């Protein structure tokens, strides 16, 4: 019997809008994870579990609450979550606490301060939502009555493996994938010891854990060794031993769906957008960046590097055009609004200093339009990706695949993509403004032969290792492990841990009185 594959993520592959006629309009999501996994779920026996994000999503989830519903080839289950708990889980813990920690963006002399609000959000939000995800998945496993491979995605669900193991026992294979960087042990000192121990202990309830790079996997092993007294690596760089259990930390860099992207590039809409962008750029050489408006993308230093290029190499004035296609992100947070304002201000100052009669050095375009980004990526002479930290950065791979100008990629050494693509790009430190300016100059003056060689190698790399291979490799590893997995329980929900969890989760949220490791019995710091 083939195992059931369950993808679990915060955001699902579709959003819904109720129609007056009583049905629902369906819109496919545009996030990186959704784009990577969406088409794959259509070609495998997969159930996708995610949160209902809007009131229309919740209405859809209420209508199809008995079992996963087929939506455009994907069996989907949306969970209705309490608004306050979800806000605590997402806007207080996952974003910004964990995301900022893992990108090492906290200004530690000033922030964060682990306040009572954060402790409340950890208990009533992050733990509660992770527990509810686990309860939903457990119910699906029991209904399906066959072995399951569960693939939780990213930092939103670090406590999910603990709760799922507690509820479903050893009948399930748990294999999380972490899409953002995993920093070394020192970064994790920001979390209080008990909070940190719960997170790491939960991750080690998994069978295997996937990361973007070998460095991320190594950092995870070192973090567990450093903070968990019973965790040992026994000289291994990619394995943790805890009790009688062995947990593998593997690297499997995510990529793009090369076939799907190639089809989009040939669409009439992309062709039209490409023509419009080409007309705007004219004879000039295009320096392009495509980013979300996030501090980790290092957009300000990228603009400073461009200004430095124009100062130190005046021969490029009037001969180049920088375009930045920026996607709004978390603008409900003051820090993100301030960052956008700084970007616009810096771009304006560059234009004020260097503009000529018919040349404006920088054009900023704000808005989410994936087809427009694909159109622009075909035209760049130089693609600038200078992020401070990125788990992977799929823009670099999309650009390498679709570019038609033998474009050169200036790539930060701090992004996951640099481990695969670094030999064929111009690597830079994200903090080195002068070095980035010189890399831009080198890219603009590189011989056509060298440009063609680099671009061809990158294109072939992306085609050879696209997201289908990424997904298939993980599933095959899990299937192989499942076949050799020794089970004490032949049916789901019959282990002692499963029974105890089941008796306490009739409301969909497990009771904290359920027996669990010491790390989970933390004091209530709200009293």
PDB file of C-alpha atoms in Angstrom, residues 8 47 80 100 102 124 153 156 177 214 222 235 292 301 318 323 329 350 367 403-404 442 470 476 501 516:
ATOM      1  CA  UNK A   8       1.083  21.031   5.844  1.00  0.00           C
ATOM      2  CA  UNK A  47      -3.586  16.068   0.699  1.00  0.00           C
ATOM      3  CA  UNK A  80     -10.766  27.426  10.626  1.00  0.00           C
ATOM      4  CA  UNK A 100      13.859  37.892  12.267  1.00  0.00           C
ATOM      5  CA  UNK A 102      16.673  33.162  11.659  1.00  0.00           C
ATOM      6  CA  UNK A 124      -2.225  30.801  23.369  1.00  0.00           C
ATOM      7  CA  UNK A 153       6.653  23.426   5.789  1.00  0.00           C
ATOM      8  CA  UNK A 156       5.286  28.461  11.269  1.00  0.00           C
ATOM      9  CA  UNK A 177      11.370  21.297   5.485  1.00  0.00           C
ATOM     10  CA  UNK A 214      24.451  21.826   3.987  1.00  0.00           C
ATOM     11  CA  UNK A 222      25.186  22.209  16.238  1.00  0.00           C
ATOM     12  CA  UNK A 235      31.080  13.209  15.102  1.00  0.00           C
ATOM     13  CA  UNK A 292       9.760  41.542  -1.657  1.00  0.00           C
ATOM     14  CA  UNK A 301      22.601  48.831   0.047  1.00  0.00           C
ATOM     15  CA  UNK A 318      22.931  57.398 -19.397  1.00  0.00           C
ATOM     16  CA  UNK A 323      14.571  48.849 -12.481  1.00  0.00           C
ATOM     17  CA  UNK A 329       5.260  42.525   2.255  1.00  0.00           C
ATOM     18  CA  UNK A 350      19.865  59.105  -6.872  1.00  0.00           C
ATOM     19  CA  UNK A 367       3.059  45.846  -6.709  1.00  0.00           C
ATOM     20  CA  UNK A 403      16.837  35.422 -19.484  1.00  0.00           C
ATOM     21  CA  UNK A 404      17.438  35.980 -23.202  1.00  0.00           C
ATOM     22  CA  UNK A 442      32.473  43.929 -14.226  1.00  0.00           C
ATOM     23  CA  UNK A 470      13.261  18.410  -5.172  1.00  0.00           C
ATOM     24  CA  UNK A 476      11.356   8.806  -2.185  1.00  0.00           C
ATOM     25  CA  UNK A 501      -3.801  12.720  23.100  1.00  0.00           C
ATOM     26  CA  UNK A 516       4.905  15.039  27.654  1.00  0.00           C
TER      27      UNK A 516
END
